[in-house]
């Protein structure tokens, strides 16, 4: 096995909440040694087969992205495991945790086997699948959690379809608890949010678009928290995007429930006004919120109340976006753009880099029980090397995803991924 | 006199002086319309296509007549019955139509923003004849012309817009226009029919007709959009009529010379009492129809002038 030395780097350690100059030795797919500035690395240089001079760039644990949509099975023309994997590698994402809202839904061990095989054959990064919570994501009968976990499912979710029958959901949660399975919910009161395309308020009214009150998110979360209290399930809220939902989340955590929450890169960096003249590439689910909500969510990332940032990578073809706003499909691609986009929050002084990687790498790893997400000896050598300052103008047609539906086309960003390693193997090199 | 737009997609992008320009020209077309010989040639040689993806009799007829009086070749396409049913997308329909080189395209569509989308894809001037619950600019302009002619001015008036504001593109365009012209606007209706964020529009909101109509100069009634209602916005039509229908008793709270308007078609006995609608001393509903043709002639004339002056140039 090759021994690789990554020297002259600035190491972002989200666990220690620090950035230090140093070097890493990678061996057998793991971080074998963490060397600080003062250590003499002459001997390491001598024994290393590969030596990479990082040129003082930032080296962080690779991003673990919970909630990635890949078009397999059913919509391979939108995204395959190969293209999603390439996009992930280029974006510094070393593990993608896939969503089961495919065609058909991933609700049996057999379909799960299929995508695991496809992923292994073609994707250069780690792929961990989630499975549907109910059969066909219909909210009626729970799926075979046990078999699905044996087949590799790391969590269960019906994605944006809220299980409205609370009896079904309670049973699924109780059963999941007995297996220690993670359930991911989409906090949204389905009655209130039915038919909506944007967040209600002045902008919705000006554009004449049906809006949903931000209260729907809090109501959805309140309901789920009550059921968590009832069942003791391990629960992750996929996206918390409004200020109003935060006190409920805080109370649930204080009460000791096994609850974590995520948010999306888009809700951290865009607001409802970005939709402007019906720009459908800005249509995501839940819809973009007010600027006040955006700031509240950033604060919650800083304090750790919201644990995880995900891209919610959702590839859509041009046809499904070139429609009147209400009819257009929701979602945006994000694997490749997530890091440079989120660095906006670092450059604006709103988030420190270790805080950012706590939400991008460490916390998702903890939630999924993975040893990754850390700069520590023995941790998997899943790493991202990047320059936080390099400017770039994003061109959507240069993205590696099959679908090009990013709201950041033409955006001026600062930050570029230079290299990505998965299990000690370099899967992306900006100069290659 | 300036009007710097390639399309008429809404009231939102218009400046007050541009609104005045349209209304001044429309005044001339009102005079023309009252002559026995009604023809002018502002649109001679141009092709006007009316594309209505949603049912309309009055607005389509008004646009058709406006185009014909100005000498355009007018074609009506009933889009509900056609290719949309066969699965063609809006963009494809637009591209197909664009290949026929129309000069003026009049579009009504059930989805907000659909007309904007179409305007991005075609080379001609596009007039929004109503998109979803977004805007209906020619309706607001004809209402403005009606008010200006009845009241002698279009500023510093107290105007109450009553009824189903939430589902109404007419209300949105009127609020924007009347606000730009510096009037005091009141919205009157049950809270279930008020749009969200309404407090940010510089209007006063009332859920009681008597208070809302007190001392207003103009009472603008809206149609109760029965076809849009998923249900559950109001308990029943009879209770709605009792609380929000315009009758003589409620109208008595307005100024003695207040005018009554309605964009039509009316639901008599739901939002308006028949005798008020027919009262020639108060109701200007028939005038609104006449002003509609004139305003549409003016709007198409101005757009055609820009089209001829800058055939390729992209304007706001």
XYZ file of C-alpha atoms in Angstrom:
748
model
C 0.000 0.000 0.000
C 1.279 3.422 -0.903
C 2.248 5.874 1.726
C 1.283 9.451 0.822
C 2.544 12.606 2.452
C 0.455 15.782 2.159
C 2.773 18.499 3.370
C 2.731 22.243 3.767
C -1.033 22.417 4.407
C -3.214 24.323 6.788
C -5.293 21.687 8.540
C -8.893 22.481 9.392
C -9.819 20.411 12.414
C -13.544 20.821 13.169
C -13.249 18.685 16.316
C -10.579 20.891 17.868
C -12.156 23.980 16.250
C -8.745 25.005 14.948
C -6.660 25.681 11.866
C -2.998 24.647 12.183
C -0.121 24.359 9.766
C 0.989 20.801 9.317
C 1.070 17.651 7.221
C -0.741 14.340 6.970
C 0.578 10.879 6.238
C -1.970 8.638 4.519
C -1.648 4.875 4.517
C -4.051 1.946 4.012
C -6.845 4.355 3.219
C -6.537 6.065 6.561
C -4.830 9.052 8.106
C -1.745 7.374 9.585
C -0.149 10.452 11.118
C -1.069 14.049 11.830
C 2.131 16.109 11.875
C 2.196 19.612 13.205
C 4.481 22.374 12.050
C 7.200 21.681 14.582
C 7.589 18.001 13.678
C 10.523 17.046 11.540
C 9.094 15.573 8.356
C 12.399 14.629 6.706
C 11.940 10.978 7.581
C 8.333 10.982 6.393
C 9.407 12.451 3.097
C 11.942 9.680 2.775
C 9.464 6.855 3.364
C 6.528 8.322 1.445
C 5.922 6.999 -2.055
C 3.911 10.077 -2.952
C 4.573 13.494 -1.653
C 2.186 16.356 -2.351
C 3.152 19.907 -1.567
C -0.127 21.600 -0.660
C 1.429 25.023 -1.047
C -0.118 26.336 2.136
C -3.698 25.575 1.000
C -6.433 24.420 3.353
C -6.899 20.715 4.012
C -10.142 19.610 5.633
C -12.079 16.414 6.201
C -14.115 15.673 3.057
C -17.731 16.788 2.910
C -20.436 14.262 3.783
C -23.551 15.331 1.916
C -26.805 13.968 3.327
C -29.719 13.984 0.882
C -28.265 13.790 -2.620
C -30.585 12.858 -5.453
C -29.069 10.694 -8.156
C -31.282 9.824 -11.114
C -30.788 6.088 -10.760
C -33.023 4.247 -11.101
C -35.459 5.927 -13.470
C -33.979 9.275 -14.448
C -30.453 8.529 -15.526
C -30.725 11.287 -18.154
C -30.730 13.770 -15.267
C -27.854 12.282 -13.273
C -26.033 8.966 -13.039
C -23.816 7.677 -10.253
C -20.856 8.343 -12.486
C -21.652 12.023 -13.112
C -22.815 12.616 -9.546
C -19.600 11.002 -8.330
C -17.438 13.157 -10.581
C -19.299 16.289 -9.495
C -18.896 15.291 -5.858
C -15.174 14.671 -6.234
C -14.733 18.033 -7.940
C -16.676 19.673 -5.130
C -14.729 18.122 -2.268
C -17.631 15.847 -1.331
C -16.189 12.496 -0.326
C -19.396 10.792 0.779
C -22.828 11.189 -0.756
C -25.819 9.939 1.166
C -28.453 9.347 -1.475
C -32.181 9.982 -1.365
C -34.725 7.263 -2.171
C -37.119 9.521 -4.123
C -36.231 7.807 -7.381
C -38.423 6.077 -9.973
C -39.304 3.634 -8.563
C -38.584 4.565 -4.958
C -35.815 2.658 -3.200
C -38.045 0.685 -0.892
C -36.853 -2.909 -1.205
C -33.500 -4.562 -0.504
C -33.384 -5.523 -4.202
C -33.484 -1.943 -5.520
C -31.020 -0.939 -2.825
C -28.646 -3.686 -3.977
C -28.962 -2.369 -7.518
C -27.933 1.159 -6.663
C -25.136 0.017 -4.354
C -23.717 -2.038 -7.195
C -24.096 0.834 -9.671
C -22.462 3.207 -7.227
C -19.547 0.883 -6.512
C -18.897 0.337 -10.207
C -18.974 3.954 -11.289
C -18.730 6.536 -8.511
C -15.280 7.647 -7.344
C -16.591 8.723 -3.920
C -18.311 6.872 -1.073
C -22.018 6.337 -1.653
C -24.291 5.521 1.261
C -27.941 5.002 0.358
C -31.011 5.934 2.331
C -34.192 3.946 1.794
C -37.843 4.921 1.757
C -39.649 5.022 5.082
C -42.868 3.682 3.571
C -43.478 1.464 0.545
C -43.602 3.521 -2.623
C -43.261 6.607 -0.391
C -47.031 6.403 -0.121
C -47.231 6.867 3.622
C -49.185 3.660 4.200
C -46.896 0.764 5.123
C -43.368 0.835 6.494
C -40.595 -0.700 4.421
C -38.438 -3.655 5.496
C -36.118 -1.647 7.724
C -34.218 -4.721 8.888
C -33.458 -6.149 5.453
C -32.739 -2.699 4.088
C -30.236 -2.006 6.859
C -28.569 -5.345 6.206
C -28.325 -4.267 2.567
C -26.630 -1.023 3.600
C -29.348 1.576 4.190
C -28.070 4.287 6.538
C -31.378 6.028 7.075
C -35.054 6.074 6.187
C -37.031 8.896 4.669
C -39.927 9.617 2.353
C -38.097 12.829 1.384
C -40.454 15.701 0.599
C -43.573 13.565 0.965
C -44.751 14.035 4.501
C -46.367 10.973 6.076
C -49.734 12.444 6.990
C -51.131 9.403 8.773
C -49.600 9.817 12.224
C -50.496 6.269 13.183
C -48.418 4.923 10.301
C -45.582 7.281 11.179
C -45.686 6.380 14.877
C -45.452 2.678 14.084
C -42.608 3.238 11.639
C -40.748 5.333 14.211
C -41.242 2.772 16.985
C -40.049 -0.036 14.751
C -37.086 2.045 13.596
C -36.152 2.700 17.188
C -35.918 -0.999 17.960
C -33.352 -1.314 15.162
C -31.505 1.896 16.019
C -32.382 3.199 12.553
C -32.174 6.875 11.688
C -35.387 8.463 10.391
C -35.094 11.648 8.349
C -38.185 13.847 8.315
C -39.260 16.794 6.163
C -40.818 19.248 8.608
C -43.730 20.735 6.742
C -47.433 20.828 7.509
C -48.772 19.364 4.263
C -52.214 21.002 4.350
C -50.844 24.482 4.751
C -48.092 24.032 2.176
C -50.269 22.346 -0.455
C -49.957 23.921 -3.881
C -47.441 26.546 -2.787
C -44.495 27.694 -4.903
C -42.929 30.407 -2.740
C -42.963 31.659 0.847
C -46.016 33.797 1.555
C -45.573 37.537 2.016
C -45.088 40.663 -0.023
C -42.988 39.021 -2.715
C -45.447 36.147 -3.212
C -48.298 38.620 -3.534
C -46.405 40.874 -5.953
C -45.643 37.949 -8.214
C -49.100 36.452 -7.802
C -47.634 33.113 -6.754
C -49.269 30.790 -4.224
C -47.305 31.021 -0.978
C -46.881 28.912 2.120
C -46.597 30.488 5.540
C -43.236 29.844 7.230
C -45.396 28.581 10.092
C -45.918 25.336 8.163
C -42.329 24.327 8.896
C -42.692 24.894 12.606
C -45.965 22.979 12.688
C -44.369 20.066 10.869
C -41.430 20.068 13.265
C -43.685 20.360 16.318
C -45.634 17.325 15.178
C -42.522 15.274 14.537
C -41.031 16.236 17.895
C -44.179 15.030 19.663
C -43.835 11.686 17.908
C -40.118 11.533 18.750
C -41.017 12.020 22.397
C -43.562 9.239 22.063
C -41.322 6.725 20.292
C -37.738 7.619 21.205
C -36.671 7.390 17.560
C -33.348 8.704 16.261
C -34.450 11.614 14.079
C -32.900 14.086 11.679
C -34.908 17.007 10.274
C -33.756 17.345 6.664
C -34.029 21.119 6.314
C -34.783 23.783 8.895
C -35.042 27.067 7.027
C -37.083 29.456 9.171
C -36.502 31.378 12.395
C -39.840 30.254 13.781
C -38.861 26.580 13.823
C -35.675 27.138 15.825
C -37.130 27.469 19.361
C -38.945 24.152 18.918
C -35.715 22.504 17.817
C -33.846 23.987 20.752
C -36.420 22.729 23.241
C -36.334 19.239 21.759
C -32.556 19.110 22.097
C -32.674 20.457 25.670
C -35.203 17.768 26.545
C -32.641 15.197 25.533
C -34.414 13.792 22.477
C -32.202 12.166 19.867
C -32.762 14.966 17.362
C -30.501 16.649 14.841
C -31.300 19.041 12.050
C -29.900 20.088 8.728
C -30.311 22.974 6.358
C -29.430 23.564 2.735
C -26.679 25.579 1.103
C -29.351 27.514 -0.788
C -31.256 28.651 2.270
C -27.980 29.858 3.780
C -26.953 31.931 0.778
C -30.122 33.035 -1.068
C -33.450 34.593 -0.143
C -36.937 34.721 -1.665
C -36.215 37.903 -3.636
C -33.608 36.043 -5.696
C -36.499 34.441 -7.591
C -36.926 37.907 -9.155
C -38.802 37.605 -12.456
C -39.869 34.001 -12.068
C -36.400 32.466 -12.280
C -37.209 28.797 -11.908
C -33.613 27.761 -11.160
C -34.254 29.378 -7.778
C -37.253 27.167 -7.117
C -36.313 24.763 -4.339
C -38.224 22.857 -1.709
C -38.963 24.255 0.828
C -39.053 27.608 -0.993
C -36.436 30.298 -0.356
C -37.206 32.373 2.716
C -36.890 35.954 3.903
C -33.537 37.591 4.608
C -34.349 37.526 8.346
C -34.854 33.774 8.193
C -31.580 33.350 6.325
C -29.687 35.176 9.054
C -31.411 33.173 11.790
C -30.378 29.932 10.083
C -26.764 31.105 9.753
C -26.769 31.931 13.478
C -28.128 28.461 14.211
C -25.249 26.903 12.263
C -22.783 29.027 14.221
C -24.225 28.016 17.600
C -24.591 24.392 16.523
C -28.366 24.341 16.963
C -28.591 23.258 13.318
C -26.046 20.484 12.961
C -25.647 19.774 9.273
C -25.405 21.632 5.959
C -26.322 19.674 2.833
C -26.528 20.566 -0.826
C -29.857 18.788 -1.425
C -28.451 18.191 -4.864
C -31.494 17.757 -7.109
C -30.726 17.464 -10.809
C -33.491 18.606 -13.170
C -33.352 18.798 -16.944
C -33.935 22.027 -18.850
C -37.456 21.013 -19.914
C -38.703 20.610 -16.378
C -37.375 24.076 -15.477
C -38.425 26.015 -18.597
C -42.046 26.257 -17.508
C -44.230 28.805 -15.748
C -42.974 29.068 -12.151
C -45.813 27.138 -10.543
C -45.427 24.247 -12.966
C -41.620 24.114 -12.986
C -39.823 21.365 -11.082
C -38.153 22.132 -7.747
C -34.522 21.619 -6.864
C -31.006 22.663 -7.748
C -27.710 20.875 -8.275
C -25.154 21.601 -5.587
C -22.461 18.933 -5.206
C -19.842 20.835 -7.134
C -20.796 24.343 -6.063
C -21.482 23.794 -2.375
C -18.029 24.614 -0.988
C -17.310 27.777 -3.026
C -20.871 29.000 -2.441
C -20.712 28.427 1.314
C -17.345 30.171 1.470
C -19.343 33.353 0.878
C -20.333 33.045 4.539
C -16.663 32.747 5.514
C -15.674 35.774 3.440
C -18.530 37.821 4.869
C -17.295 36.980 8.363
C -20.421 35.042 9.299
C -18.914 31.571 9.717
C -15.399 30.410 10.593
C -13.921 27.603 8.543
C -13.819 25.012 11.369
C -17.504 25.815 12.083
C -18.331 25.310 8.426
C -16.615 21.912 8.362
C -18.232 20.903 11.607
C -21.551 21.202 9.737
C -20.254 19.792 6.451
C -18.125 16.878 7.637
C -17.916 16.169 11.355
C -21.580 16.370 12.330
C -22.936 14.347 9.398
C -20.320 11.666 10.157
C -21.346 11.616 13.808
C -25.012 11.390 12.912
C -24.416 8.439 10.621
C -21.964 6.799 13.014
C -19.078 7.066 10.564
C -15.426 7.382 11.591
C -14.899 10.007 8.850
C -15.239 13.762 9.115
C -12.164 14.207 11.314
C -8.506 15.093 11.004
C -7.304 12.353 13.330
C -4.984 9.377 13.197
C -7.001 6.306 12.224
C -9.781 8.283 10.559
C -10.521 7.497 6.890
C -8.306 9.497 4.537
C -11.286 11.357 2.996
C -9.992 14.846 2.441
C -10.517 18.050 0.513
C -7.755 20.491 -0.351
C -8.891 23.975 -1.323
C -7.888 27.567 -1.779
C -10.414 29.720 0.073
C -9.559 32.915 -1.804
C -9.245 32.026 -5.472
C -11.913 33.925 -7.432
C -14.078 32.277 -10.072
C -17.139 33.039 -12.166
C -19.396 30.020 -12.195
C -20.375 28.686 -15.612
C -23.173 26.168 -15.301
C -22.273 24.408 -18.524
C -18.887 23.485 -17.068
C -20.452 21.558 -14.197
C -19.840 17.827 -14.223
C -23.440 16.983 -13.330
C -25.591 15.915 -16.258
C -28.105 18.551 -15.216
C -27.009 22.178 -15.076
C -29.768 23.625 -12.908
C -27.780 25.804 -10.544
C -29.015 29.184 -9.309
C -25.383 30.325 -9.203
C -24.767 30.534 -12.951
C -22.615 33.591 -13.537
C -22.111 34.129 -9.812
C -18.788 35.530 -8.647
C -17.449 33.180 -6.035
C -14.254 32.909 -4.062
C -12.806 29.503 -3.321
C -11.678 26.584 -5.406
C -11.266 22.893 -4.692
C -7.714 21.830 -5.595
C -7.833 18.173 -4.739
C -9.990 15.453 -3.204
C -8.937 12.152 -1.635
C -11.210 9.228 -0.861
C -9.723 6.464 1.286
C -6.273 7.841 0.592
C -6.734 7.772 -3.183
C -6.729 11.025 -5.080
C -10.050 11.252 -6.964
C -9.800 14.872 -8.064
C -6.868 17.054 -9.069
C -7.612 20.523 -10.345
C -4.468 20.413 -12.475
C -5.138 17.006 -13.980
C -44.259 61.909 -24.265
C -42.277 58.752 -23.638
C -43.065 55.095 -23.396
C -39.876 53.048 -23.285
C -41.046 49.473 -23.295
C -40.982 46.647 -25.744
C -43.772 44.777 -23.970
C -46.656 45.566 -21.681
C -46.289 42.806 -19.111
C -47.505 44.623 -16.038
C -48.037 47.928 -14.290
C -45.011 47.325 -12.048
C -42.345 48.528 -14.543
C -44.303 51.621 -15.710
C -43.506 55.167 -14.593
C -46.335 57.585 -13.740
C -45.615 59.681 -16.831
C -45.832 56.584 -19.016
C -49.211 55.755 -17.523
C -50.333 59.299 -18.332
C -49.025 58.905 -21.883
C -51.176 55.816 -22.431
C -54.249 57.455 -20.923
C -53.833 60.650 -22.974
C -53.611 58.681 -26.186
C -56.547 56.522 -25.090
C -58.649 59.662 -24.668
C -58.161 60.356 -28.365
C -59.210 56.807 -29.218
C -62.358 57.176 -27.131
C -63.297 60.075 -29.397
C -62.495 58.005 -32.469
C -64.621 55.140 -31.195
C -67.628 57.399 -30.865
C -67.501 58.429 -34.515
C -69.471 56.537 -37.108
C -66.251 55.882 -39.041
C -63.968 54.279 -36.469
C -60.894 53.335 -38.470
C -57.329 54.464 -37.964
C -54.218 52.942 -39.445
C -51.673 52.890 -36.593
C -51.347 49.110 -36.870
C -51.820 48.811 -40.632
C -49.809 45.941 -42.040
C -49.086 44.476 -38.604
C -50.221 41.080 -37.418
C -51.807 40.732 -34.007
C -52.300 37.311 -32.466
C -54.536 36.787 -29.452
C -53.513 33.699 -27.501
C -55.880 32.908 -24.695
C -54.951 29.904 -22.587
C -57.828 30.711 -20.294
C -61.489 31.423 -21.005
C -62.284 34.990 -21.906
C -64.986 36.602 -23.926
C -64.809 40.274 -23.060
C -61.082 40.846 -22.892
C -60.446 38.892 -26.067
C -63.239 40.727 -27.910
C -61.905 44.049 -26.646
C -58.369 43.321 -27.875
C -59.720 42.043 -31.182
C -61.797 45.129 -31.767
C -58.940 47.408 -30.699
C -56.596 45.751 -33.201
C -59.134 45.832 -36.026
C -59.959 49.503 -35.481
C -56.279 50.282 -35.872
C -56.000 48.261 -39.065
C -54.080 45.199 -37.831
C -54.624 41.690 -39.135
C -56.027 39.964 -36.073
C -55.985 36.265 -35.431
C -57.532 34.557 -32.416
C -56.112 31.317 -31.121
C -58.177 29.410 -28.572
C -55.324 27.688 -26.835
C -57.328 25.565 -24.445
C -58.645 23.467 -27.275
C -55.375 23.125 -29.111
C -51.854 21.842 -28.794
C -51.545 22.385 -25.045
C -53.906 19.467 -24.666
C -51.555 17.475 -26.870
C -48.687 18.054 -24.450
C -46.833 20.842 -26.217
C -44.926 23.059 -23.811
C -45.519 26.780 -23.586
C -42.053 27.494 -25.002
C -42.640 25.244 -28.018
C -45.964 26.923 -28.681
C -44.221 30.290 -28.485
C -41.473 29.234 -30.871
C -43.997 27.857 -33.355
C -45.935 31.071 -33.245
C -42.798 33.164 -33.461
C -41.984 31.525 -36.763
C -45.160 33.088 -38.188
C -43.722 36.547 -37.446
C -46.499 38.207 -35.510
C -45.901 41.820 -34.445
C -48.178 41.964 -31.437
C -48.948 39.040 -29.211
C -51.757 39.289 -26.678
C -51.565 36.530 -24.083
C -53.702 35.340 -21.241
C -52.492 32.389 -19.181
C -53.674 30.731 -15.962
C -50.153 30.743 -14.435
C -48.447 33.775 -12.929
C -45.292 34.647 -14.835
C -46.178 32.595 -17.910
C -46.523 35.715 -20.078
C -43.091 36.974 -18.928
C -41.630 33.607 -19.855
C -43.216 33.758 -23.297
C -42.021 37.318 -23.848
C -38.428 36.163 -23.356
C -38.743 33.725 -26.244
C -40.438 35.718 -29.006
C -39.339 38.642 -31.158
C -42.607 40.582 -31.126
C -44.241 42.899 -28.605
C -46.175 41.024 -25.942
C -49.224 42.347 -24.086
C -50.256 40.648 -20.897
C -54.017 40.070 -20.947
C -53.866 38.511 -17.494
C -51.467 35.926 -16.030
C -52.605 33.847 -13.075
C -53.060 36.106 -10.106
C -50.109 38.283 -11.070
C -51.121 41.223 -13.296
C -53.761 42.418 -15.746
C -52.292 45.764 -16.836
C -54.846 46.822 -19.458
C -57.657 46.349 -16.946
C -55.911 48.667 -14.480
C -55.322 51.196 -17.259
C -58.935 51.163 -18.380
C -60.032 51.538 -14.779
C -57.676 54.500 -14.419
C -59.053 56.122 -17.570
C -62.619 55.610 -16.353
C -61.793 57.198 -12.999
C -59.926 60.091 -14.594
C -62.829 60.883 -16.899
C -65.463 60.552 -14.175
C -63.561 62.388 -11.441
C -61.513 64.804 -13.513
C -58.274 63.626 -11.939
C -56.317 60.503 -11.054
C -54.587 61.538 -7.861
C -55.512 62.203 -4.241
C -58.672 60.129 -4.463
C -59.938 57.711 -1.827
C -60.435 54.415 -3.581
C -61.806 51.225 -2.049
C -61.072 47.907 -3.747
C -63.496 45.347 -2.387
C -63.838 41.589 -2.382
C -61.590 38.747 -3.451
C -58.235 40.546 -3.465
C -56.183 37.383 -2.911
C -57.088 35.701 -6.186
C -57.334 38.866 -8.250
C -54.765 40.039 -10.775
C -57.041 43.019 -11.381
C -56.575 44.067 -7.758
C -52.774 43.737 -7.947
C -52.457 45.829 -11.086
C -54.883 48.422 -9.742
C -53.072 48.698 -6.410
C -49.770 49.230 -8.215
C -51.199 51.801 -10.635
C -53.273 53.792 -8.175
C -50.346 53.817 -5.762
C -47.988 55.158 -8.429
C -50.503 57.938 -9.174
C -50.634 58.872 -5.479
C -54.084 57.859 -4.385
C -55.214 56.564 -1.027
C -56.138 52.910 -1.368
C -58.295 50.807 0.882
C -58.718 47.082 0.556
C -61.978 45.722 1.882
C -62.791 42.052 2.250
C -62.729 39.057 4.562
C -59.227 38.168 5.832
C -59.397 34.858 3.968
C -59.478 36.752 0.671
C -56.596 39.103 1.522
C -53.186 38.245 0.069
C -50.205 37.670 2.375
C -47.918 40.599 3.115
C -50.696 43.042 2.185
C -49.571 45.369 5.003
C -46.430 46.164 3.003
C -48.282 47.635 0.028
C -49.058 51.053 1.435
C -52.772 50.352 1.671
C -55.354 50.390 4.449
C -57.040 47.075 5.094
C -60.645 46.720 6.296
C -62.725 43.628 6.951
C -65.905 45.664 7.306
C -67.622 47.244 4.299
C -69.284 50.129 6.147
C -65.966 51.320 7.600
C -64.036 50.596 4.436
C -66.402 52.568 2.216
C -66.672 55.602 4.472
C -66.139 58.772 2.420
C -64.490 57.098 -0.558
C -64.620 58.598 -4.065
C -64.455 55.303 -5.909
C -65.838 51.871 -5.070
C -64.169 49.170 -7.085
C -65.871 45.807 -6.752
C -64.135 42.578 -7.710
C -65.643 39.451 -9.034
C -65.773 36.608 -6.521
C -63.502 34.189 -8.365
C -65.632 31.160 -7.888
C -63.702 29.111 -10.412
C -60.455 29.713 -8.513
C -61.664 28.840 -5.096
C -60.493 25.529 -3.702
C -63.341 26.074 -1.290
C -63.379 27.175 2.270
C -62.567 30.856 1.796
C -66.058 31.990 2.735
C -68.867 30.141 4.497
C -71.454 30.694 1.755
C -72.374 33.067 -1.049
C -75.378 34.371 0.829
C -73.307 35.267 3.894
C -70.733 36.864 1.609
C -73.428 38.935 -0.048
C -74.811 39.961 3.297
C -71.441 41.118 4.628
C -69.548 42.174 1.504
C -72.043 42.527 -1.342
C -72.458 46.116 -2.485
C -75.997 47.321 -1.880
C -77.539 50.774 -1.424
C -77.147 50.652 2.332
C -73.416 50.005 2.224
C -72.877 52.417 -0.645
C -74.502 55.152 1.439
C -71.298 55.308 3.514
C -69.303 56.425 0.485
C -69.292 60.009 -0.759
C -72.533 61.125 -2.426
C -70.825 61.337 -5.802
C -68.837 58.117 -5.446
C -68.673 55.993 -8.570
C -69.090 52.217 -8.650
C -66.856 50.040 -10.804
C -66.680 46.339 -11.639
C -64.305 44.569 -14.064
C -67.001 42.113 -15.093
C -68.424 39.635 -15.528
C -70.623 40.401 -12.537
C -72.204 37.930 -10.161
C -75.368 39.871 -9.432
C -76.547 39.161 -5.918
C -73.139 37.808 -4.861
C -70.801 40.780 -4.817
C -73.081 43.487 -6.183
C -76.759 44.330 -6.074
C -78.304 44.479 -9.551
C -79.953 47.855 -9.082
C -76.637 49.484 -8.168
C -74.909 47.955 -11.152
C -77.617 49.426 -13.364
C -77.819 52.841 -11.674
C -76.595 55.239 -14.346
C -75.848 57.904 -11.758
C -73.400 55.708 -9.818
C -72.297 52.811 -11.983
C -69.583 53.378 -14.597
C -69.414 49.693 -15.484
C -70.476 50.268 -19.100
C -67.923 53.091 -19.430
C -65.219 50.666 -18.305
C -66.013 48.428 -21.271
C -65.769 51.372 -23.684
C -62.511 52.594 -22.107
C -61.140 49.071 -22.414
C -61.129 49.194 -26.203
C -59.562 52.682 -26.222
C -56.826 51.819 -23.716
C -55.918 48.680 -25.639
C -55.739 50.681 -28.869
C -53.417 53.152 -27.145
C -51.192 50.454 -25.636
C -50.829 48.580 -28.925
C -50.231 51.821 -30.816
C -47.379 52.803 -28.461
C -45.801 49.364 -28.587
C -46.053 49.340 -32.379
C -44.314 52.724 -32.563
C -41.427 51.331 -30.509
C -41.406 48.205 -32.641
C -41.038 50.299 -35.795
C -38.448 52.594 -34.247
C -36.258 49.833 -32.798
C -37.051 46.616 -34.636
C -34.196 44.562 -33.153
C -33.310 46.483 -30.049
C -34.190 44.960 -26.721
C -35.944 47.386 -24.415
C -37.037 46.918 -20.855
